[in-house]
CSV table of C-alpha atoms and ligand atoms in Angstrom, one decimal:
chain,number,residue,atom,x,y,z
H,28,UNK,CA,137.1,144.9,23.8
H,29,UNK,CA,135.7,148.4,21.9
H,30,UNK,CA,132.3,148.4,21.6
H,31,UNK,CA,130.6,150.1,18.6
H,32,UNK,CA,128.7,152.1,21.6
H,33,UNK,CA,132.3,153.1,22.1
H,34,UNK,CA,132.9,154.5,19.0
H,35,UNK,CA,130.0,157.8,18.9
H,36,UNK,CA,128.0,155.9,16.6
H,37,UNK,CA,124.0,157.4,16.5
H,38,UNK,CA,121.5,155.2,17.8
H,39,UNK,CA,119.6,154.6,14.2
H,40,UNK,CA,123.0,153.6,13.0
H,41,UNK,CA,124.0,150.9,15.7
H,42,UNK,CA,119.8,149.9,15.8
H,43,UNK,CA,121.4,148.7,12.3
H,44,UNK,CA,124.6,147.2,12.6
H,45,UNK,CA,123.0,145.3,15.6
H,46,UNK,CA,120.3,143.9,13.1
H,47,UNK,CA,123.1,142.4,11.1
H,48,UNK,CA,124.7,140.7,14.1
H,49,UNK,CA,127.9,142.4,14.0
H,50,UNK,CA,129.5,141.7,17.5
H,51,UNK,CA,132.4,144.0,17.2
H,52,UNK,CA,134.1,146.9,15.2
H,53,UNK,CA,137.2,145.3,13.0
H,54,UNK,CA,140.6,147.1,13.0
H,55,UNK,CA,139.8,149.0,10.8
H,56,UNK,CA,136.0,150.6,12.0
H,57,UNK,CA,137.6,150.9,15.5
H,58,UNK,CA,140.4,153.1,14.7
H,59,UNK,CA,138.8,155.2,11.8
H,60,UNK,CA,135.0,155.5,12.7
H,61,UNK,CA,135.7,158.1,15.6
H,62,UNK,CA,138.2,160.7,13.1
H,63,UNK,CA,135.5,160.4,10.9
H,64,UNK,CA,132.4,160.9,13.1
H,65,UNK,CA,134.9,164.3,13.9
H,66,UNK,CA,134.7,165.2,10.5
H,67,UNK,CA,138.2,164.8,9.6
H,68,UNK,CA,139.6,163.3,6.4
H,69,UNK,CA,140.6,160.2,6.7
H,70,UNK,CA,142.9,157.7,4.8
H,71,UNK,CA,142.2,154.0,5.6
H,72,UNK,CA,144.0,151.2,4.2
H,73,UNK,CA,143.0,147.5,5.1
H,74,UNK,CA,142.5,144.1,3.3
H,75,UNK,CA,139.6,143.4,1.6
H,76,UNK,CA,137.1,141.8,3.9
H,77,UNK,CA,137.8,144.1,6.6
H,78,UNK,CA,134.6,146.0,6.9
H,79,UNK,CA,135.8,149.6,5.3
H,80,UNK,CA,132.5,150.1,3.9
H,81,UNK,CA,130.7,150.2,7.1
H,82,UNK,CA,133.1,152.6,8.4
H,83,UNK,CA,132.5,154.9,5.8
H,84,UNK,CA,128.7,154.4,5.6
H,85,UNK,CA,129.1,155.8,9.5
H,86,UNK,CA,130.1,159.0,8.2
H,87,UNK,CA,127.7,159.6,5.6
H,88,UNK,CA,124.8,158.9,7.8
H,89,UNK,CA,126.2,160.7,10.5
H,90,UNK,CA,126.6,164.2,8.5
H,91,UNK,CA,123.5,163.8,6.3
H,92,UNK,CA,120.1,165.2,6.2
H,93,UNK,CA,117.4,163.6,4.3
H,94,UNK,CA,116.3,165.9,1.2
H,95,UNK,CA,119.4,168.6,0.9
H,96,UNK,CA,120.1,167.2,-2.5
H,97,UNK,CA,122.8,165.1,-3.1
H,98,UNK,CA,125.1,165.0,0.4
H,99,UNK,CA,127.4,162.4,-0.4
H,100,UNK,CA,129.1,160.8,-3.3
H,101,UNK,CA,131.1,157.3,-3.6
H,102,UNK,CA,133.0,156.7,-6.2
H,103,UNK,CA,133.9,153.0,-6.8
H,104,UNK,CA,136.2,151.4,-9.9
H,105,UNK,CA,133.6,149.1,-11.1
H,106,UNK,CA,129.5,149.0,-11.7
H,107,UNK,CA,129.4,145.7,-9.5
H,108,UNK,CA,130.9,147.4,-6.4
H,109,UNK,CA,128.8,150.1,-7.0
H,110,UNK,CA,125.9,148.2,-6.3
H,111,UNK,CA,127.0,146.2,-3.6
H,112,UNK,CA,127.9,149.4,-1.6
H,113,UNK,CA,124.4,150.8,-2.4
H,114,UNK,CA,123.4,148.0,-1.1
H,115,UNK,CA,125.6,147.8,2.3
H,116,UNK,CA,124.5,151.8,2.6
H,117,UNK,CA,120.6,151.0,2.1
H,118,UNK,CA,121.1,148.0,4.9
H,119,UNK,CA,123.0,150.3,7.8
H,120,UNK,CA,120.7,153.3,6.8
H,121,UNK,CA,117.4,151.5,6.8
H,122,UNK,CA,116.4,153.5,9.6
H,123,UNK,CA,117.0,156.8,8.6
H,124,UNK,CA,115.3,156.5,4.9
H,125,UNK,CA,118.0,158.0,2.5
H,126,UNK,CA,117.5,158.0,-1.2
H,127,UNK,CA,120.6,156.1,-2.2
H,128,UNK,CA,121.4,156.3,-6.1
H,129,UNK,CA,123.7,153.5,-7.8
H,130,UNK,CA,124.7,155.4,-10.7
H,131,UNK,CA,126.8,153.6,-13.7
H,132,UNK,CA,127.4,152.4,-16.8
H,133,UNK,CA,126.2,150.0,-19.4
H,134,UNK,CA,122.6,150.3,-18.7
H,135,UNK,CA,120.3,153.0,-19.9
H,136,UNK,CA,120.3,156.8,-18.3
H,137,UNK,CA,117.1,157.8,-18.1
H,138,UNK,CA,116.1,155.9,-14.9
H,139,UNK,CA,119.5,157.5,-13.0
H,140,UNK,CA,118.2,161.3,-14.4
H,141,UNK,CA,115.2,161.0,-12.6
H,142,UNK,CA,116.6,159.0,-9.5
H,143,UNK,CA,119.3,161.6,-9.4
H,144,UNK,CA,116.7,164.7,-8.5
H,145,UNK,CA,115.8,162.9,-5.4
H,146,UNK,CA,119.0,160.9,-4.2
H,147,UNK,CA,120.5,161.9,-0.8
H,148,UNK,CA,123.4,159.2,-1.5
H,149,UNK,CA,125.3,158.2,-5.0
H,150,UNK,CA,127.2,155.9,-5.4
H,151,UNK,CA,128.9,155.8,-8.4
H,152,UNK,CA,131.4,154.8,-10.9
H,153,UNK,CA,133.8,158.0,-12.6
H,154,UNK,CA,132.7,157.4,-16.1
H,155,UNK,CA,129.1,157.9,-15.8
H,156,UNK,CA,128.9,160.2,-13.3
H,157,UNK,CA,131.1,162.6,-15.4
H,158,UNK,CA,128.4,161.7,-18.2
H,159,UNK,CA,125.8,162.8,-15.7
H,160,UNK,CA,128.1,166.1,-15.1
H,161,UNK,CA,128.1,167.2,-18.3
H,162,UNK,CA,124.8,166.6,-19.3
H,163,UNK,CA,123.6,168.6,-15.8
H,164,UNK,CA,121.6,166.1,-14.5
H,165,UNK,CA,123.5,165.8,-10.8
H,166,UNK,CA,124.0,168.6,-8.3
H,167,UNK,CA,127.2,168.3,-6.8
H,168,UNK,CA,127.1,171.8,-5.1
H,169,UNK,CA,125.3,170.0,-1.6
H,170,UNK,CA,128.3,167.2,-1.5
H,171,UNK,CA,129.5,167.1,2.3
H,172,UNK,CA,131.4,163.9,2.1
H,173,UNK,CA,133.1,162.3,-0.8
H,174,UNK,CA,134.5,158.5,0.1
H,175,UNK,CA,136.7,157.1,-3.0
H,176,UNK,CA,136.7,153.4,-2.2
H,177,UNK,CA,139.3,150.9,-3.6
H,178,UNK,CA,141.1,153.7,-4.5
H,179,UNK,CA,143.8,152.0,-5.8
H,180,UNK,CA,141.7,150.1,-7.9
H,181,UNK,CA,140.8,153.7,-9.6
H,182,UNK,CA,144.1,154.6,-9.7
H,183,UNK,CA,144.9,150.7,-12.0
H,184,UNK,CA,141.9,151.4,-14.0
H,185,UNK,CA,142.6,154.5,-15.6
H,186,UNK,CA,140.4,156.5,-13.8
H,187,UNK,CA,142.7,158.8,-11.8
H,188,UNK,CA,141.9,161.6,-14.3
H,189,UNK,CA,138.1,161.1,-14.2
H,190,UNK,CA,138.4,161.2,-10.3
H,191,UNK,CA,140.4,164.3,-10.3
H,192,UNK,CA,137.3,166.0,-12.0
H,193,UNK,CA,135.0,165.1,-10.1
H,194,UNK,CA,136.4,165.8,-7.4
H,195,UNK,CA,137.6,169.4,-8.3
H,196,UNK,CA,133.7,170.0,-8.7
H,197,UNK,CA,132.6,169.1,-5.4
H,198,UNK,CA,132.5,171.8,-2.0
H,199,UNK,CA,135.9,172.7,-1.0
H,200,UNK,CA,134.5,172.6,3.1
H,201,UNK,CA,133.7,169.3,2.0
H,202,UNK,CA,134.7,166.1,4.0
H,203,UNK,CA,136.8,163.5,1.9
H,204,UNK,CA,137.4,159.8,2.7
H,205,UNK,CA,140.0,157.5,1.0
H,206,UNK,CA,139.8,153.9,1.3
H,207,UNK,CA,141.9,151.0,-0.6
H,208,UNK,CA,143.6,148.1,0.2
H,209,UNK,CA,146.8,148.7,-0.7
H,210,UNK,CA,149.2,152.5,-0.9
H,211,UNK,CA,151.0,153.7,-3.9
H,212,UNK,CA,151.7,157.0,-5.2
H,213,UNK,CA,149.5,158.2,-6.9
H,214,UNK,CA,147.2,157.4,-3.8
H,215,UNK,CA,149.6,160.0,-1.9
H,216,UNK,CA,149.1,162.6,-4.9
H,217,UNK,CA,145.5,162.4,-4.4
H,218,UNK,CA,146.2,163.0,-1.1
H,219,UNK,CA,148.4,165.8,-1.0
H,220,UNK,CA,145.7,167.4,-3.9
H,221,UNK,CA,142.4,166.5,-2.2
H,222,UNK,CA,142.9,165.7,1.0
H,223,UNK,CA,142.8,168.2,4.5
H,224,UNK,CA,145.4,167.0,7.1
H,225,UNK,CA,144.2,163.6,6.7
H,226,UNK,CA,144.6,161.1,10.2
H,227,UNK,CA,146.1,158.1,8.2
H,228,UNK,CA,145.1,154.2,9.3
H,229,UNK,CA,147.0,151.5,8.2
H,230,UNK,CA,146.6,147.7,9.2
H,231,UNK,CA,149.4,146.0,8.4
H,232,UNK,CA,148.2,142.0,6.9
H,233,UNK,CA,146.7,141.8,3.8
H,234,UNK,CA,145.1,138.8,5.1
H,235,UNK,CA,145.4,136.4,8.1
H,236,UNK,CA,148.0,134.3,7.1
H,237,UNK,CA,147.6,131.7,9.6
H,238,UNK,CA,144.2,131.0,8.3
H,239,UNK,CA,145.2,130.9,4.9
H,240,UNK,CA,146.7,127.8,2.9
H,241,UNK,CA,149.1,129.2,0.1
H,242,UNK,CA,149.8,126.5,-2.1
H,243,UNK,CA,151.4,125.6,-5.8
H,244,UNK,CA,151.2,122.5,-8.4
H,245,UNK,CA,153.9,122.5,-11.2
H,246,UNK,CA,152.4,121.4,-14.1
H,247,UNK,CA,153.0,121.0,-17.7
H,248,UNK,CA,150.8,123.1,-19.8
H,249,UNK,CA,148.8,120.7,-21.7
H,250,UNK,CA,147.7,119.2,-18.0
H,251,UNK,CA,147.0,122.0,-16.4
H,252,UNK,CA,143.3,122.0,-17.0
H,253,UNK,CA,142.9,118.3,-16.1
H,254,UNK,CA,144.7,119.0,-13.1
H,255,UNK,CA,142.1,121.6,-12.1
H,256,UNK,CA,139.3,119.4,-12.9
H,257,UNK,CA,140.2,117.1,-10.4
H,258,UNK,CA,141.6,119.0,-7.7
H,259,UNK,CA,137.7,121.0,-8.4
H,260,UNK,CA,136.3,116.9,-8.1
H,261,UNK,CA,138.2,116.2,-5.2
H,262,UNK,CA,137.7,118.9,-2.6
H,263,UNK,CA,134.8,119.5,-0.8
H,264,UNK,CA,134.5,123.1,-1.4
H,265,UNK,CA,132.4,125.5,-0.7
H,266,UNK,CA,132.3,128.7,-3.5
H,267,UNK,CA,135.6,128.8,-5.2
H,268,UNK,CA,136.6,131.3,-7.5
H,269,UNK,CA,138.9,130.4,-10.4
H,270,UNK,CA,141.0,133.7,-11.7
H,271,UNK,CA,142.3,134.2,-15.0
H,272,UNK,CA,144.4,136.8,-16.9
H,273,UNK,CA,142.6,137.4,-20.2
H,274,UNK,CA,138.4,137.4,-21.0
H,275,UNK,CA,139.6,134.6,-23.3
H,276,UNK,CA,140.8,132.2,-20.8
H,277,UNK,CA,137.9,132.9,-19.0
H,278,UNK,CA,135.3,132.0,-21.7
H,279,UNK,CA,137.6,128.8,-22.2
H,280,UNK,CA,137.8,127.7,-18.5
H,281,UNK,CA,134.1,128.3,-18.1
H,282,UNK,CA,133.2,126.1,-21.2
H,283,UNK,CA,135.2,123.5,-21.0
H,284,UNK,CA,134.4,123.5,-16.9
H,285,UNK,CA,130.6,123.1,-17.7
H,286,UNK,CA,131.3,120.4,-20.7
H,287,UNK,CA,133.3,118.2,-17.9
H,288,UNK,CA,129.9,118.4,-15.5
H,289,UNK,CA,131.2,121.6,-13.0
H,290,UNK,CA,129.3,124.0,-11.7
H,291,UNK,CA,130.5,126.7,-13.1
H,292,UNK,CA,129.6,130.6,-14.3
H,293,UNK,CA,131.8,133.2,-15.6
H,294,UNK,CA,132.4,136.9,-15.2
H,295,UNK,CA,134.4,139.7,-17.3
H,296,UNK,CA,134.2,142.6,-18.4
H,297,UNK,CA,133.2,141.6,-22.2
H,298,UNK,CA,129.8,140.9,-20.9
H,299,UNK,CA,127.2,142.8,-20.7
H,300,UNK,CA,126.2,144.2,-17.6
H,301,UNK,CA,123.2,142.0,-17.3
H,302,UNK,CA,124.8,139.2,-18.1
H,303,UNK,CA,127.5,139.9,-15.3
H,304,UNK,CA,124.1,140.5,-12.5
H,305,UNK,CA,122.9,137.6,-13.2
H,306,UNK,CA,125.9,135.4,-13.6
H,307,UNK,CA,127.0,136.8,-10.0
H,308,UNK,CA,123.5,136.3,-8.6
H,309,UNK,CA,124.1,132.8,-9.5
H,310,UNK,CA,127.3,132.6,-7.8
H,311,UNK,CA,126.4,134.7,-4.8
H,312,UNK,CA,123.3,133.0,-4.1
H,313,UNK,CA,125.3,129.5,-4.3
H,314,UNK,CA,123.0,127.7,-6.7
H,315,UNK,CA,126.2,127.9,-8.5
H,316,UNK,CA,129.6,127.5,-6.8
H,317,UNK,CA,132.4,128.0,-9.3
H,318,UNK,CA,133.2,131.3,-10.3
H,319,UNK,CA,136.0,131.7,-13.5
H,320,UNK,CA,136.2,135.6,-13.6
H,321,UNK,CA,139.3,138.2,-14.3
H,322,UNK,CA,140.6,140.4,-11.8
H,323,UNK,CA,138.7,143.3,-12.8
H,324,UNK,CA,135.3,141.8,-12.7
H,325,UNK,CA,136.4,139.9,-9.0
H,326,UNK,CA,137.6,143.4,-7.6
H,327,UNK,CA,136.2,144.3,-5.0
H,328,UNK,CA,133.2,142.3,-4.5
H,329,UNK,CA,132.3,140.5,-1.2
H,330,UNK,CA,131.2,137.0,-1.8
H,331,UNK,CA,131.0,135.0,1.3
H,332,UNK,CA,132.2,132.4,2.0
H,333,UNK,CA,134.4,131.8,-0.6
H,334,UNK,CA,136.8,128.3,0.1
H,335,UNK,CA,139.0,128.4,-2.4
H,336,UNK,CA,140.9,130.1,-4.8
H,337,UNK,CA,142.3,129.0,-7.5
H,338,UNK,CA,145.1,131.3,-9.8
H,339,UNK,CA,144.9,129.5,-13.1
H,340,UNK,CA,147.1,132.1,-14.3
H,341,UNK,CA,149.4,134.0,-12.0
H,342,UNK,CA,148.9,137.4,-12.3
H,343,UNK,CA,150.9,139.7,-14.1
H,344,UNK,CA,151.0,142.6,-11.2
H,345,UNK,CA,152.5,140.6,-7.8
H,346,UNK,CA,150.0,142.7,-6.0
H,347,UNK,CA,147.0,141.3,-8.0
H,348,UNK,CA,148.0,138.3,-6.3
H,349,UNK,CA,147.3,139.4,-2.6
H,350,UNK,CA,143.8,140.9,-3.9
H,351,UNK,CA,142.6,137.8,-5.0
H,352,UNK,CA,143.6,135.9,-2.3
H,353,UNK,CA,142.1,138.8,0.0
H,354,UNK,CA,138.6,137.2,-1.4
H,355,UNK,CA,139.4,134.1,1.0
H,356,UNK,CA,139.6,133.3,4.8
H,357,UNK,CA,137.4,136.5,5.1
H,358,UNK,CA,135.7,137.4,8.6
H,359,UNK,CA,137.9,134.8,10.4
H,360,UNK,CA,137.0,132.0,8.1
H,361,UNK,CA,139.7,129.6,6.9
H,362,UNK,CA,140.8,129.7,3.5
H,363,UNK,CA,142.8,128.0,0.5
H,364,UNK,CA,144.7,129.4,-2.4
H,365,UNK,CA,145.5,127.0,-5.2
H,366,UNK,CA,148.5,127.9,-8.1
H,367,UNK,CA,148.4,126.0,-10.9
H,368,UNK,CA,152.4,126.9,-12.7
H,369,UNK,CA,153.0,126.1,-16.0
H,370,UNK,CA,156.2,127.1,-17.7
H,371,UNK,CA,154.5,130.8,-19.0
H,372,UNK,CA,153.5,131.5,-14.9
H,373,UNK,CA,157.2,130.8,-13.3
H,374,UNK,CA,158.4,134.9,-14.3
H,375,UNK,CA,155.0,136.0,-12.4
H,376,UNK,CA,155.6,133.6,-9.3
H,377,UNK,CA,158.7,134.6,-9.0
H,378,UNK,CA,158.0,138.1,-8.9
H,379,UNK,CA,155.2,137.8,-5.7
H,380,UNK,CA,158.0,136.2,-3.9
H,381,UNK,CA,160.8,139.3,-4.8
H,382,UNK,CA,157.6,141.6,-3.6
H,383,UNK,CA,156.2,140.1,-0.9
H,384,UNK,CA,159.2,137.9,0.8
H,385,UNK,CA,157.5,136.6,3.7
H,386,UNK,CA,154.8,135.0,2.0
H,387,UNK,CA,154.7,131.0,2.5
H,388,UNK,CA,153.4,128.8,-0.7
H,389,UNK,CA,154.1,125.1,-0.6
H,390,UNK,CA,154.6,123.2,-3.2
H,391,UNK,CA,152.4,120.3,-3.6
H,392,UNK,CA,152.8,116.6,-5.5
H,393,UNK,CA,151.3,116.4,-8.9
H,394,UNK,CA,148.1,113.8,-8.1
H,395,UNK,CA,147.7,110.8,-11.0
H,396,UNK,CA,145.5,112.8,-13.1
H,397,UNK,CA,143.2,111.8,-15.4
H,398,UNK,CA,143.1,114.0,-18.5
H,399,UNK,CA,139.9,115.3,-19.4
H,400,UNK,CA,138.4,116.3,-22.5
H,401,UNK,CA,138.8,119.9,-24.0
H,402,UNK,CA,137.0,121.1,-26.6
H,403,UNK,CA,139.5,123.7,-28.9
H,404,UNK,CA,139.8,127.0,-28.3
H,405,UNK,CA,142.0,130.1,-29.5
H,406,UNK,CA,143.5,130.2,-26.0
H,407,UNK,CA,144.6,126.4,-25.4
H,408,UNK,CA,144.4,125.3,-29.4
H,409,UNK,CA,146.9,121.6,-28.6
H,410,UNK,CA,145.4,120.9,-25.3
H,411,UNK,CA,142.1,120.1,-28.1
H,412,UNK,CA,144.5,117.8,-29.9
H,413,UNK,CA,144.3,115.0,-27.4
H,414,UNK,CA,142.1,111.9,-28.5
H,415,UNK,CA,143.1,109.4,-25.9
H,416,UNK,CA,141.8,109.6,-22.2
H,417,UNK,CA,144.1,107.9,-19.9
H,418,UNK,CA,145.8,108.6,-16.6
H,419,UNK,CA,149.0,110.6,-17.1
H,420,UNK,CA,152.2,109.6,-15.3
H,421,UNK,CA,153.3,111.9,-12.6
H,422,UNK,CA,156.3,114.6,-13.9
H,423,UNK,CA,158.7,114.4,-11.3
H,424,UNK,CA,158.6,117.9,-9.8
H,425,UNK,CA,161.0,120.3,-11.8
H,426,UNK,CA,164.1,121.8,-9.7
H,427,UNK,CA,162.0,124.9,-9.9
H,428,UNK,CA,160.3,124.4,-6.5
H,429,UNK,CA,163.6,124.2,-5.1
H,430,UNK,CA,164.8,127.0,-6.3
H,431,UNK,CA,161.2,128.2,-4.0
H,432,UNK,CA,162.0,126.4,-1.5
H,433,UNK,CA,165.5,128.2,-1.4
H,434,UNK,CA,164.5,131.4,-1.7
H,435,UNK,CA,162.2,130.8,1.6
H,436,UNK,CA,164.6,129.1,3.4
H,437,UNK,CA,167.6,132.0,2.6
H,438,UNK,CA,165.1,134.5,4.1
U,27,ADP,P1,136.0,145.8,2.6
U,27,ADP,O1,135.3,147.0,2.0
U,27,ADP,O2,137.0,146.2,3.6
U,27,ADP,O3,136.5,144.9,1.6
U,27,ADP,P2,133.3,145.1,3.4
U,27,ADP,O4,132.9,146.4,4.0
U,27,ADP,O5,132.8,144.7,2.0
U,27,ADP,O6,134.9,145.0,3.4
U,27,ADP,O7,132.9,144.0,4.5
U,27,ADP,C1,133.2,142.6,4.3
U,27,ADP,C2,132.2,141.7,5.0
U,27,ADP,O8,132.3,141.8,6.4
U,27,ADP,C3,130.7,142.1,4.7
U,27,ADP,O9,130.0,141.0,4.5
U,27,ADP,C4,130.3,142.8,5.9
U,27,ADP,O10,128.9,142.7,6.1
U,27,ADP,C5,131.0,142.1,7.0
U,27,ADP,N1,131.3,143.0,8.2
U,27,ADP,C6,131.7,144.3,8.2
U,27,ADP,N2,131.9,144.7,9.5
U,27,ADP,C7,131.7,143.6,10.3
U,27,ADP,C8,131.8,143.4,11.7
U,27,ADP,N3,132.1,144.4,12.5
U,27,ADP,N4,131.5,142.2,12.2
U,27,ADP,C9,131.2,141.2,11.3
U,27,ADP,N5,131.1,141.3,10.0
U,27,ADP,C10,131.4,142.5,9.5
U,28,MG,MG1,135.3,147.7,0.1
């Protein structure tokens, strides 16, 4: 077994990490903490959940001094990651007293100005720290390191162009980190432009699929929301997060959740960004457990402990798919993913079986479900229609999850 003593870590560093009761490095820390210590670039791609940030936080606190100006600079897809890595960065560097700087969007500016003269660390998302650039209130002339993490994630968002700026500003003897969970290429052309001889890791799981229950329900359209309701009454979950496609099925789910006595808070990005602190606080603290949320708002974010997942849409991009379920059966723990398929979902579910062929989802009997109120909405307008409350006869289960089955059983 490696040892984080193993791995060249400095003593204030591991004084840390030993105050969080990490017992040993994951895959990923293991094999990139030591390149990095070295100074080289580094490219590491693992699941969510698999500890990146630490491994990157080992680098920045290994090459920085306090008071240089700005040393490093993180940039992250979203304003909640940027947060919770400021966070993670002010925990493992606790005993070397950076100034760490969460710098982003959707709250005011003049607070990051002044933080910005004194920060040692930033942490940032593209959009405002280019705001920050052209106004000349950050120095990027002192940046040692530069860590893009969830890359990929940058790269879906939009902000490859963004990121190329920045990082065309920044030291050329500079040292740059790339972290994401999954490859594509426009990750290698950030690479081949940014990147010095980078030493490349690459775990090969997503997640652990023996500790993860894949499953589906086919259901009609008009029951699918009752059929979430009870599966949500019947299991004795822990934090579950419910993921939609659109804002609007979001604001639905979460409505019609809380109206049928759930637990229930919402996140996306139509909110505003207190309204998304304190609706995760909520969540993350577990006074609340359900969380509906989109994809964007989800990315990224480590919530512990989370039991269940449940795809009331199936997402558009198959690989969409494998992060969300990547928020599950984290550090070891087990984990359950829920599809709900009405007819509009079967092109999507489809294609995460043509992309990912070895993945195993079973297809599970329609309970006797009781159907549950729903007020109307723009994004379910008939499921509102219903005036009667009575138990529904089971469908029997369409050909289409033998034509699932099949496909497994052909592989
Ligand atoms: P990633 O960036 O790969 O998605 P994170 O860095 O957010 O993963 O880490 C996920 C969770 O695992 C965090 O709660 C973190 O504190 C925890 N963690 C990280 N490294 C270890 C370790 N070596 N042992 C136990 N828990 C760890
Ligand atoms: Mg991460």
């Amino acid at each position: 077994m490696v040892s984080f003593e193993d791995l060249g870590i400095n003593e204030a560093i591991l004084r840390s990490i030993k105050e969080q009761n990490y017992v040993e490095p994951t895959f990923i820390q293991e094999k990139s903490i030591p390149p990095i210590l070295e100074g080289k670039d580094v490219i590491g791609q693992s699941a969510t959940g698999s500890g990146k940030t630490l491994a990157f936080a080992c680098g920045i606190i290994h090459s920085m001094e306090k008071g240089r100006g700005v040393g490093a600079l993180v940039l992250t897809p979203t304003r909640e990651l940027a947060e919770q890595v400021s966070d993670a960065l002010k925990g493992f560097s606790k005993h070397k007293f950076f100034k760490i700087a969460a710098i982003y969007g959707g709250v005011s500016i003049n607070p990051q100005v002044s933080l910005l003269r004194i920060a040692d660390v930033v942490v940032a998302t593209p959009g405002r720290l280019l705001d920050h650039m052209q106004r000349g209130t950050i120095n990027l002339s002192k940046v040692k390191i530069v860590v893009l993490d969830e890359a990929d994630r940058m790269v879906d968002m939009g902000f490859i162009d963004d990121v190329n700026k920045i990082v065309s500003q920044c030291p050329r003897n500079r040292q740059t980190l790339l972290f994401s969970a999954t490859m594509s290429p426009d990750i290698e052309k950030i690479k081949n432009r940014y990147m010095n001889n980078p030493v490349s890791i690459f775990t090969r799981q997503q997640v652990d699929p023996l500790k993860l229950s894949q499953e589906y329900y086919d259901v009609q359209k008009e029951l699918k929301f009752s059929l979430l309701v009870h599966l949500l009454n019947g299991e004795h979950s822990g934090s579950v997060i419910v993921f939609c496609n659109t804002r609007r099925q979001v604001d639905f789910l979460a409505k019609n959740l809380i109206k049928n006595n759930l637990d229930a808070t919402a996140i996306h990005g139509g909110f505003s960004q207190a309204k998304r602190s304190n609706n995760m606080g909520r969540f993350q603290s577990k006074r609340i457990n359900i969380l509906v949320c989109t994809d964007v708002a989800a990315r990224g974010l480590d919530i512990k402990d989370v039991s269940h997942i449940y795809n009331y849409d199936i997402p558009k991009e198959s690989k969409e798919y494998i992060h969300r379920i990547g928020r599950t059966a984290r550090a070891g723990k087990e984990g359950r993913v829920v599809n709900l398929l009405s007819d509009v979902d079967h092109p999507n579910f489809a294609a995460i079986f043509k992309a990912y062929p070895s993945i195993n989802i079973r297809e599970m009997e329609l309970p006797q479900i009781k159907r549950v109120q729903i007020s109307v909405s723009p994004a379910s307008r008939r499921d509102g229609n219903f005036r009667k409350r009575g138990f529904q006869k089971n469908r029997s289960s369409s050909n289409r999850g033998a034509f699932y089955q099949k496909r497994r059983g052909s592989r």
